[in-house]
Amino acid sequence: MKIKIPEIKNKERIIWVSILILLVLVNIKIPFIGESVSAREKKNDDKYFNLFAGVYEIIRTRYVDSEKAVPDKLFYGAINGMLKALDDPHTAFLDTKRYEDLKTETTGSFGGLGIYLGKRDEWLTVLYPIEGTPAWNVGVKPGDIISEIEKQSTRDMSIEEAVSILRGTPGTTVNITILRKTEDKPLNFKIKREKIEIHSTASDLIKDSSIGYIKIKTFSATTARDLEAEISKLKTKNISALIIDLRYNPGGLLDIVCDTVDFFLTEGKIVYTKGRDGQILYEKNATPDILVPLTVPMIVLVNNYSASASEIFAGAMQDSGRALLLGEKTFGKFSVQEICQIDPGEGTAFRFTTAKYYTPKGRSLHEEGLMPDIEVKEQTFSEYETGMLLKLRRGKYIENFVSRYPEADAGEKHLKTFIEELTANNIDVREDTLRLFIKNERNRNKMPDAYDLEDDLQLREAVHLLKAYSILKK
């Protein structure tokens, strides 16, 4: 029986935190616990502290297994429970390993599999694998559900717990089980960990045009520097327009995304945040110096997986009128998290939501997302086509065809015969869909180009609009 994987509906909220980092961190300061408790609430606090102390004393002195009733385990368990009581997916306890992971995530280098993880309902979901990494090389795909890690169910596993298991020393292996819509059985992978180097940007000149294209994969510590280099490279080619691609960008660091926005704006707000009482906690404005002249038209590509810092970038571009947004509604994470260290000696900490951020025009669309100026849906397959793809996979028709005709020209010559063969086996697939499947199989283990104009409907529409604008303004 075909595995049933839940579809993403329009109003379904996807709660996820990327392996790379999805927090928008506000110039992280790390205060110690106990610095600030509201005086007017102290009396009520004392009541509950006393209740907690009473329970702690009973467990500490009378619990049957004294080795389990140790102070650190009890206190950290209590802290973890307190944070979970807030029912906020972006608020969590960080043990020593998870805290170290979080601190290294923004450096752009770590040991692991190379996947961006999210959480849909109760399941770990692959946002997408990083090109050229172990996960990419074995064939892990966007949308795959990781149902087990080392034979342990991930149904109620937090992102941090999953990261802690998936990461490890380069050269060691980890076993994962994947559920995929186009497969009728779970897929088991044994993947060797490697040092993951994340290149946060990529660029190229769109073929047969003077339109520059830049993909920003995440806003890590190196992104502003990387983006500046990509812009400088494109400027030597005399670009007349620019496309910034933020699709599948899970976010990153607040100060970094503000630096990148400042490359394109000369004045006005970029973003600001408000805390629990409505007070402004952070505000960033553009400076006069820019890298891309205001005369260069821009389009920013977004989709449902553009989140957090990506939405700051997109919101600033949209509100200022500097660029059009094209694609699909963004994820809708407009909250700000900070990190607070619990014990410097043990290296424990917690992250918690402290504010919401706002676009220059005062929009905070948490759990709503930004609507693009021009909505263009990504290419999807109908349930019927998905069923046909399942037949193709099961019969290894695509793999065998590509094996026989590894070169695109040879495959094209035999495509009609291939379609007849499939029809004889009761497999009905549109020719353009079949071409896409063949191309994907042929390129499965190759490093992808910076862009794919042939099959990327959103990018193709952006190029069409910029070319039309260039003609009209003459």
Short mmCIF file of N, CA and C in Angstrom, two decimals, residues 363-421:
data_model
loop_
_atom_site.label_atom_id
_atom_site.label_comp_id
_atom_site.label_asym_id
_atom_site.label_seq_id
_atom_site.Cartn_x
_atom_site.Cartn_y
_atom_site.Cartn_z
N ARG A 363 4.08 46.14 9.47
CA ARG A 363 3.39 44.85 9.36
C ARG A 363 4.14 43.77 10.15
N SER A 364 3.41 43.04 10.97
CA SER A 364 3.97 41.87 11.65
C SER A 364 3.04 40.71 11.35
N LEU A 365 3.46 39.84 10.47
CA LEU A 365 2.57 38.82 9.93
C LEU A 365 2.93 37.43 10.45
N HIS A 366 3.07 37.34 11.78
CA HIS A 366 3.41 36.06 12.39
C HIS A 366 2.28 35.06 12.14
N GLU A 367 2.65 33.88 11.67
CA GLU A 367 1.72 32.81 11.30
C GLU A 367 0.80 33.20 10.14
N GLU A 368 1.15 34.27 9.43
CA GLU A 368 0.41 34.67 8.23
C GLU A 368 1.31 34.66 7.01
N GLY A 369 2.40 35.40 7.07
CA GLY A 369 3.34 35.45 5.95
C GLY A 369 3.07 36.61 5.02
N LEU A 370 4.07 36.95 4.24
CA LEU A 370 3.98 38.02 3.25
C LEU A 370 3.35 37.50 1.97
N MET A 371 2.42 38.26 1.42
CA MET A 371 1.87 37.91 0.12
C MET A 371 2.74 38.54 -0.97
N PRO A 372 3.10 37.78 -1.99
CA PRO A 372 3.90 38.36 -3.08
C PRO A 372 3.08 39.35 -3.89
N ASP A 373 3.76 40.28 -4.54
CA ASP A 373 3.08 41.21 -5.44
C ASP A 373 2.52 40.47 -6.65
N ILE A 374 3.25 39.47 -7.08
CA ILE A 374 2.83 38.65 -8.22
C ILE A 374 2.87 37.19 -7.78
N GLU A 375 1.71 36.56 -7.73
CA GLU A 375 1.66 35.18 -7.26
C GLU A 375 1.83 34.22 -8.43
N VAL A 376 2.84 33.36 -8.33
CA VAL A 376 3.10 32.32 -9.32
C VAL A 376 3.35 31.03 -8.55
N LYS A 377 2.52 30.03 -8.78
CA LYS A 377 2.66 28.77 -8.07
C LYS A 377 3.81 27.95 -8.65
N GLU A 378 4.50 27.23 -7.77
CA GLU A 378 5.51 26.30 -8.23
C GLU A 378 4.85 25.13 -8.95
N GLN A 379 5.59 24.51 -9.84
CA GLN A 379 5.05 23.36 -10.56
C GLN A 379 4.78 22.21 -9.59
N THR A 380 3.57 21.67 -9.66
CA THR A 380 3.21 20.53 -8.83
C THR A 380 2.62 19.43 -9.70
N PHE A 381 2.56 18.23 -9.15
CA PHE A 381 2.01 17.11 -9.88
C PHE A 381 0.67 16.71 -9.26
N SER A 382 -0.27 16.39 -10.12
CA SER A 382 -1.58 15.95 -9.65
C SER A 382 -1.45 14.58 -8.97
N GLU A 383 -2.52 14.19 -8.28
CA GLU A 383 -2.52 12.87 -7.64
C GLU A 383 -2.35 11.76 -8.68
N TYR A 384 -2.96 11.97 -9.85
CA TYR A 384 -2.83 10.99 -10.93
C TYR A 384 -1.38 10.89 -11.39
N GLU A 385 -0.73 12.06 -11.60
CA GLU A 385 0.66 12.05 -12.05
C GLU A 385 1.57 11.45 -10.99
N THR A 386 1.27 11.72 -9.71
CA THR A 386 2.06 11.13 -8.63
C THR A 386 1.96 9.61 -8.66
N GLY A 387 0.76 9.11 -8.96
CA GLY A 387 0.58 7.66 -9.08
C GLY A 387 1.38 7.09 -10.24
N MET A 388 1.41 7.82 -11.36
CA MET A 388 2.19 7.37 -12.51
C MET A 388 3.69 7.38 -12.17
N LEU A 389 4.11 8.41 -11.43
CA LEU A 389 5.51 8.47 -11.03
C LEU A 389 5.87 7.28 -10.14
N LEU A 390 4.95 6.90 -9.28
CA LEU A 390 5.18 5.73 -8.42
C LEU A 390 5.39 4.49 -9.27
N LYS A 391 4.59 4.33 -10.33
CA LYS A 391 4.77 3.20 -11.24
C LYS A 391 6.13 3.27 -11.94
N LEU A 392 6.50 4.47 -12.35
CA LEU A 392 7.80 4.64 -13.02
C LEU A 392 8.94 4.25 -12.08
N ARG A 393 8.85 4.71 -10.82
CA ARG A 393 9.89 4.40 -9.85
C ARG A 393 9.96 2.90 -9.57
N ARG A 394 8.78 2.32 -9.35
CA ARG A 394 8.73 0.91 -8.98
C ARG A 394 9.31 0.04 -10.09
N GLY A 395 9.02 0.40 -11.34
CA GLY A 395 9.51 -0.37 -12.47
C GLY A 395 10.89 0.03 -12.94
N LYS A 396 11.48 1.07 -12.30
CA LYS A 396 12.81 1.58 -12.65
C LYS A 396 12.90 1.96 -14.14
N TYR A 397 11.78 2.41 -14.71
CA TYR A 397 11.77 2.78 -16.13
C TYR A 397 12.70 3.96 -16.41
N ILE A 398 12.61 5.00 -15.57
CA ILE A 398 13.43 6.19 -15.79
C ILE A 398 14.91 5.86 -15.61
N GLU A 399 15.23 5.13 -14.55
CA GLU A 399 16.63 4.77 -14.30
C GLU A 399 17.20 3.97 -15.46
N ASN A 400 16.44 3.00 -15.95
CA ASN A 400 16.92 2.16 -17.05
C ASN A 400 17.08 2.96 -18.34
N PHE A 401 16.15 3.89 -18.58
CA PHE A 401 16.23 4.71 -19.79
C PHE A 401 17.48 5.59 -19.75
N VAL A 402 17.73 6.23 -18.62
CA VAL A 402 18.91 7.09 -18.48
C VAL A 402 20.18 6.27 -18.55
N SER A 403 20.14 5.05 -18.02
CA SER A 403 21.31 4.17 -18.10
C SER A 403 21.63 3.81 -19.55
N ARG A 404 20.57 3.57 -20.35
CA ARG A 404 20.77 3.25 -21.77
C ARG A 404 21.22 4.47 -22.56
N TYR A 405 20.67 5.63 -22.20
CA TYR A 405 20.96 6.86 -22.96
C TYR A 405 21.38 7.96 -21.99
N PRO A 406 22.62 7.89 -21.50
CA PRO A 406 23.08 8.87 -20.51
C PRO A 406 23.19 10.29 -21.05
N GLU A 407 23.36 10.42 -22.37
CA GLU A 407 23.47 11.75 -22.96
C GLU A 407 22.09 12.25 -23.37
N ALA A 408 21.84 13.54 -23.13
CA ALA A 408 20.52 14.12 -23.39
C ALA A 408 20.11 14.00 -24.85
N ASP A 409 21.04 14.22 -25.78
CA ASP A 409 20.70 14.16 -27.21
C ASP A 409 20.23 12.77 -27.61
N ALA A 410 20.93 11.75 -27.14
CA ALA A 410 20.55 10.37 -27.47
C ALA A 410 19.19 10.03 -26.86
N GLY A 411 18.96 10.49 -25.64
CA GLY A 411 17.68 10.23 -25.00
C GLY A 411 16.53 10.88 -25.73
N GLU A 412 16.76 12.09 -26.24
CA GLU A 412 15.72 12.81 -26.97
C GLU A 412 15.31 12.06 -28.23
N LYS A 413 16.26 11.46 -28.90
CA LYS A 413 15.97 10.72 -30.14
C LYS A 413 15.08 9.50 -29.87
N HIS A 414 15.19 8.93 -28.69
CA HIS A 414 14.45 7.71 -28.37
C HIS A 414 13.25 7.97 -27.45
N LEU A 415 12.89 9.24 -27.25
CA LEU A 415 11.83 9.57 -26.32
C LEU A 415 10.47 9.04 -26.78
N LYS A 416 10.16 9.17 -28.07
CA LYS A 416 8.87 8.70 -28.59
C LYS A 416 8.70 7.19 -28.37
N THR A 417 9.79 6.45 -28.64
CA THR A 417 9.75 5.00 -28.43
C THR A 417 9.54 4.68 -26.95
N PHE A 418 10.17 5.48 -26.09
CA PHE A 418 10.04 5.29 -24.65
C PHE A 418 8.59 5.52 -24.20
N ILE A 419 7.96 6.55 -24.75
CA ILE A 419 6.56 6.84 -24.41
C ILE A 419 5.66 5.68 -24.83
N GLU A 420 5.94 5.12 -26.00
CA GLU A 420 5.15 3.96 -26.48
C GLU A 420 5.33 2.76 -25.54
N GLU A 421 6.56 2.58 -25.06
CA GLU A 421 6.83 1.48 -24.13
C GLU A 421 6.05 1.67 -22.83
#
